[in-house]
Amino acid sequence: MAQKEIELILSRQFADSLDTPIFITDTVGNLLFYNRPSEKILGLKYEDTGPMPVDEWSTVFQPRDEKGNELPPGELPLVKSLKEKMPAQANFWIEGLDGSRRFLSVTSFPIIGQGHRFLGAIAIFWENVTE
Amino acid sequence: MNLSYWGTRGSVPTFNLQTQKYGGNTPCVALSDDQTLLILDAGSGIRGLGDSISQDMMDHYDIHILITHFHLDHIQGLGFFKPLYVPGKKITIWGPPVSDTTLRANVGKYFGPPLFPVHLRELPCALTLHEIVPQEPFYIHSYKIVADFICHPGATVGYRISKGNKILSYIPDHEPWLGSVDFPNHAEWTSGYELAKDADLLIHDSHFTNDQYEGKIGWGHCSIQHAIEFAKLANVKRLDLFHHNPEHTDEDLEEYYVRLVDNSLPFDVSLAREGTNVTL
């Protein structure tokens, strides 16, 4: 596989150093990397899955709003950041593969490299927030 | 492909009896054929290179300067490069794009008060500046060039230069260990890999030893050991250790070479030495 852009490489290093769940996607939403704390959310291990296409990882957990309504993909912060190249934030429920429900606050932002190069997006998941 | 080393030292010019063998000038490497002079970085070594240009070369050669980044040791010789003062001489400077400024503005910070007496607009040569587009090949006569961002503070690129079937990779300031999760095992997640892959010659940062690197992580440079591991990952045919630490004497460099360069490596390793030529 081709080498990743340096901004993505350094983003992965940053994510790998934190105890906060982080997803890193390419420009179309394919999950390039998720760190160890994210494995609880996905119920999958990066070591086992490697990168995942967007339609695969986005169906793993079913995001729902506070009223239990399914959240359309366009409302997910990561999708918004990729589409609009803007930061985005939302709170929602998910159900992991382990069956446990979690309330998450998700913040995402696009990765814009030197020379205004759009390279993907990062989402940070905050758990145990007040509903 | 013919290249010559005009500056191999990193950080700051370092001239004394203890550094005279491998040289004290900061980065400058020249590639030349019968119509083009391609210059990699404009450290203090570019002054001597400019002085060496014959009238015939001045009259007939295209001069292109490829800057990796704007740390002082890579541009400090620019104002002393004589062809810049030859009226009408066509010179092109290539450099990395930076989001909040332009290449002209970056070069302009050097030329003009308070750092330099001559303003950029006062140079009598016919100067053109081009911002490179990362990963997008461009051509200078028979040279094919690809630049890409690499792991080093600020907007910094390395260059991959092909001519015929020969490939030179120039990555003078580089910290490949920093971004890699499991260095040196994942090419896909290693900075600079595509630039160096299968190169006939890799000219690479070797500023520290592993012990010295411990306290300097994040400064943008790597150890001799990391340079060798990176070269091995990239499957190069020859590695020239470059950007020598100003604190490393000739004796130090040769001691590190003996201690750290394994004779059984599948490629040649040399200490880049100012004033020497390499033919690929």
mmCIF file of N, CA and C in Angstrom, chain A residues 11-25 31 33-44 46 57 61 77-78 90 92 94 102-109 121-129:
data_model
loop_
_atom_site.group_PDB
_atom_site.id
_atom_site.type_symbol
_atom_site.label_atom_id
_atom_site.label_comp_id
_atom_site.label_asym_id
_atom_site.label_seq_id
_atom_site.Cartn_x
_atom_site.Cartn_y
_atom_site.Cartn_z
ATOM 1 N N SER A 11 -0.946 12.228 12.824
ATOM 2 C CA SER A 11 -2.238 12.127 13.511
ATOM 3 C C SER A 11 -2.363 10.768 14.192
ATOM 4 N N ARG A 12 -1.934 9.740 13.495
ATOM 5 C CA ARG A 12 -1.997 8.396 14.083
ATOM 6 C C ARG A 12 -1.100 8.311 15.319
ATOM 7 N N GLN A 13 0.078 8.900 15.216
ATOM 8 C CA GLN A 13 1.003 8.891 16.355
ATOM 9 C C GLN A 13 0.375 9.591 17.548
ATOM 10 N N PHE A 14 -0.274 10.728 17.263
ATOM 11 C CA PHE A 14 -0.955 11.505 18.302
ATOM 12 C C PHE A 14 -2.062 10.652 18.927
ATOM 13 N N ALA A 15 -2.893 10.034 18.080
ATOM 14 C CA ALA A 15 -4.009 9.209 18.567
ATOM 15 C C ALA A 15 -3.500 8.046 19.403
ATOM 16 N N ASP A 16 -2.412 7.467 18.959
ATOM 17 C CA ASP A 16 -1.860 6.314 19.645
ATOM 18 C C ASP A 16 -1.320 6.678 21.029
ATOM 19 N N SER A 17 -1.054 7.956 21.221
ATOM 20 C CA SER A 17 -0.469 8.411 22.485
ATOM 21 C C SER A 17 -1.531 8.800 23.508
ATOM 22 N N LEU A 18 -2.801 8.861 23.097
ATOM 23 C CA LEU A 18 -3.847 9.351 23.988
ATOM 24 C C LEU A 18 -4.732 8.224 24.508
ATOM 25 N N ASP A 19 -5.336 8.496 25.664
ATOM 26 C CA ASP A 19 -6.254 7.529 26.255
ATOM 27 C C ASP A 19 -7.695 7.941 25.951
ATOM 28 N N THR A 20 -7.901 8.593 24.841
ATOM 29 C CA THR A 20 -9.219 9.045 24.409
ATOM 30 C C THR A 20 -9.497 8.394 23.060
ATOM 31 N N PRO A 21 -10.695 7.851 22.864
ATOM 32 C CA PRO A 21 -10.969 7.194 21.578
ATOM 33 C C PRO A 21 -10.886 8.176 20.400
ATOM 34 N N ILE A 22 -10.157 7.791 19.397
ATOM 35 C CA ILE A 22 -9.995 8.651 18.214
ATOM 36 C C ILE A 22 -10.083 7.801 16.946
ATOM 37 N N PHE A 23 -10.871 8.309 15.978
ATOM 38 C CA PHE A 23 -10.920 7.715 14.643
ATOM 39 C C PHE A 23 -10.193 8.641 13.676
ATOM 40 N N ILE A 24 -9.493 8.073 12.739
ATOM 41 C CA ILE A 24 -8.885 8.862 11.652
ATOM 42 C C ILE A 24 -9.387 8.284 10.333
ATOM 43 N N THR A 25 -9.991 9.126 9.518
ATOM 44 C CA THR A 25 -10.498 8.638 8.228
ATOM 45 C C THR A 25 -9.798 9.345 7.070
ATOM 46 N N LEU A 31 -12.103 4.306 7.374
ATOM 47 C CA LEU A 31 -11.408 4.375 8.660
ATOM 48 C C LEU A 31 -9.980 3.870 8.497
ATOM 49 N N PHE A 33 -7.474 4.446 10.744
ATOM 50 C CA PHE A 33 -6.884 4.019 12.021
ATOM 51 C C PHE A 33 -7.836 4.348 13.154
ATOM 52 N N TYR A 34 -7.920 3.463 14.137
ATOM 53 C CA TYR A 34 -8.571 3.792 15.410
ATOM 54 C C TYR A 34 -7.677 3.285 16.522
ATOM 55 N N ASN A 35 -7.598 4.074 17.570
ATOM 56 C CA ASN A 35 -6.641 3.740 18.628
ATOM 57 C C ASN A 35 -7.246 2.740 19.610
ATOM 58 N N ARG A 36 -6.434 2.345 20.564
ATOM 59 C CA ARG A 36 -6.852 1.285 21.484
ATOM 60 C C ARG A 36 -8.125 1.670 22.262
ATOM 61 N N PRO A 37 -8.235 2.898 22.818
ATOM 62 C CA PRO A 37 -9.483 3.242 23.516
ATOM 63 C C PRO A 37 -10.713 3.160 22.612
ATOM 64 N N SER A 38 -10.552 3.319 21.292
ATOM 65 C CA SER A 38 -11.693 3.222 20.372
ATOM 66 C C SER A 38 -12.190 1.791 20.231
ATOM 67 N N GLU A 39 -11.348 0.849 20.578
ATOM 68 C CA GLU A 39 -11.723 -0.545 20.373
ATOM 69 C C GLU A 39 -12.927 -0.925 21.235
ATOM 70 N N LYS A 40 -13.087 -0.213 22.386
ATOM 71 C CA LYS A 40 -14.254 -0.466 23.240
ATOM 72 C C LYS A 40 -15.533 -0.014 22.541
ATOM 73 N N ILE A 41 -15.420 1.071 21.798
ATOM 74 C CA ILE A 41 -16.594 1.610 21.116
ATOM 75 C C ILE A 41 -16.989 0.721 19.940
ATOM 76 N N LEU A 42 -16.013 0.339 19.175
ATOM 77 C CA LEU A 42 -16.298 -0.482 18.000
ATOM 78 C C LEU A 42 -16.490 -1.960 18.339
ATOM 79 N N GLY A 43 -15.899 -2.356 19.440
ATOM 80 C CA GLY A 43 -15.928 -3.776 19.770
ATOM 81 C C GLY A 43 -15.019 -4.586 18.862
ATOM 82 N N LEU A 44 -14.120 -3.902 18.215
ATOM 83 C CA LEU A 44 -13.182 -4.552 17.286
ATOM 84 C C LEU A 44 -11.781 -4.072 17.606
ATOM 85 N N TYR A 46 -8.049 -2.959 16.132
ATOM 86 C CA TYR A 46 -7.390 -2.521 14.895
ATOM 87 C C TYR A 46 -6.411 -3.585 14.408
ATOM 88 N N TRP A 57 -17.553 0.121 8.807
ATOM 89 C CA TRP A 57 -17.455 0.549 10.202
ATOM 90 C C TRP A 57 -18.669 1.343 10.652
ATOM 91 N N PHE A 61 -21.925 0.233 14.855
ATOM 92 C CA PHE A 61 -22.764 0.750 15.953
ATOM 93 C C PHE A 61 -23.869 1.600 15.337
ATOM 94 N N PRO A 77 -21.057 13.778 13.209
ATOM 95 C CA PRO A 77 -20.035 14.840 13.100
ATOM 96 C C PRO A 77 -18.946 14.521 12.070
ATOM 97 N N LEU A 78 -18.502 13.271 12.069
ATOM 98 C CA LEU A 78 -17.417 12.905 11.151
ATOM 99 C C LEU A 78 -17.843 13.100 9.688
ATOM 100 N N ALA A 90 -21.590 16.508 18.180
ATOM 101 C CA ALA A 90 -22.926 15.977 18.465
ATOM 102 C C ALA A 90 -22.849 15.002 19.642
ATOM 103 N N PHE A 92 -24.752 11.551 21.147
ATOM 104 C CA PHE A 92 -25.676 10.491 20.751
ATOM 105 C C PHE A 92 -25.340 9.172 21.453
ATOM 106 N N ILE A 94 -24.805 5.036 21.300
ATOM 107 C CA ILE A 94 -24.392 3.972 20.394
ATOM 108 C C ILE A 94 -24.526 2.625 21.116
ATOM 109 N N ARG A 102 -23.688 3.172 25.097
ATOM 110 C CA ARG A 102 -22.847 4.254 25.603
ATOM 111 C C ARG A 102 -23.369 5.578 25.072
ATOM 112 N N PHE A 103 -23.316 6.587 25.945
ATOM 113 C CA PHE A 103 -23.664 7.924 25.492
ATOM 114 C C PHE A 103 -22.364 8.667 25.202
ATOM 115 N N LEU A 104 -22.252 9.162 23.987
ATOM 116 C CA LEU A 104 -20.992 9.767 23.554
ATOM 117 C C LEU A 104 -21.171 11.225 23.155
ATOM 118 N N SER A 105 -20.159 11.976 23.422
ATOM 119 C CA SER A 105 -20.050 13.316 22.836
ATOM 120 C C SER A 105 -18.918 13.236 21.819
ATOM 121 N N VAL A 106 -19.234 13.526 20.581
ATOM 122 C CA VAL A 106 -18.249 13.349 19.508
ATOM 123 C C VAL A 106 -17.888 14.699 18.892
ATOM 124 N N THR A 107 -16.594 14.941 18.821
ATOM 125 C CA THR A 107 -16.089 16.157 18.192
ATOM 126 C C THR A 107 -15.231 15.744 17.011
ATOM 127 N N SER A 108 -15.439 16.384 15.885
ATOM 128 C CA SER A 108 -14.625 16.014 14.720
ATOM 129 C C SER A 108 -14.135 17.273 14.001
ATOM 130 N N PHE A 109 -13.059 17.073 13.287
ATOM 131 C CA PHE A 109 -12.538 18.204 12.493
ATOM 132 C C PHE A 109 -11.791 17.657 11.274
ATOM 133 N N ALA A 121 -10.269 13.275 8.079
ATOM 134 C CA ALA A 121 -10.864 13.876 9.279
ATOM 135 C C ALA A 121 -10.523 13.040 10.505
ATOM 136 N N ILE A 122 -10.660 13.708 11.649
ATOM 137 C CA ILE A 122 -10.428 13.060 12.946
ATOM 138 C C ILE A 122 -11.683 13.224 13.791
ATOM 139 N N ALA A 123 -12.097 12.156 14.453
ATOM 140 C CA ALA A 123 -13.211 12.249 15.406
ATOM 141 C C ALA A 123 -12.711 11.804 16.769
ATOM 142 N N ILE A 124 -13.063 12.592 17.768
ATOM 143 C CA ILE A 124 -12.706 12.271 19.157
ATOM 144 C C ILE A 124 -13.991 11.964 19.922
ATOM 145 N N PHE A 125 -13.993 10.854 20.617
ATOM 146 C CA PHE A 125 -15.196 10.383 21.319
ATOM 147 C C PHE A 125 -15.003 10.561 22.824
ATOM 148 N N TRP A 126 -15.925 11.283 23.420
ATOM 149 C CA TRP A 126 -15.874 11.468 24.873
ATOM 150 C C TRP A 126 -16.974 10.630 25.489
ATOM 151 N N GLU A 127 -16.599 9.725 26.385
ATOM 152 C CA GLU A 127 -17.585 8.858 27.037
ATOM 153 C C GLU A 127 -17.979 9.408 28.395
ATOM 154 N N ASN A 128 -19.045 8.793 28.965
ATOM 155 C CA ASN A 128 -19.501 9.122 30.321
ATOM 156 C C ASN A 128 -19.880 10.593 30.468
ATOM 157 N N VAL A 129 -20.382 11.184 29.409
ATOM 158 C CA VAL A 129 -20.829 12.577 29.531
ATOM 159 C C VAL A 129 -22.247 12.574 30.076
#
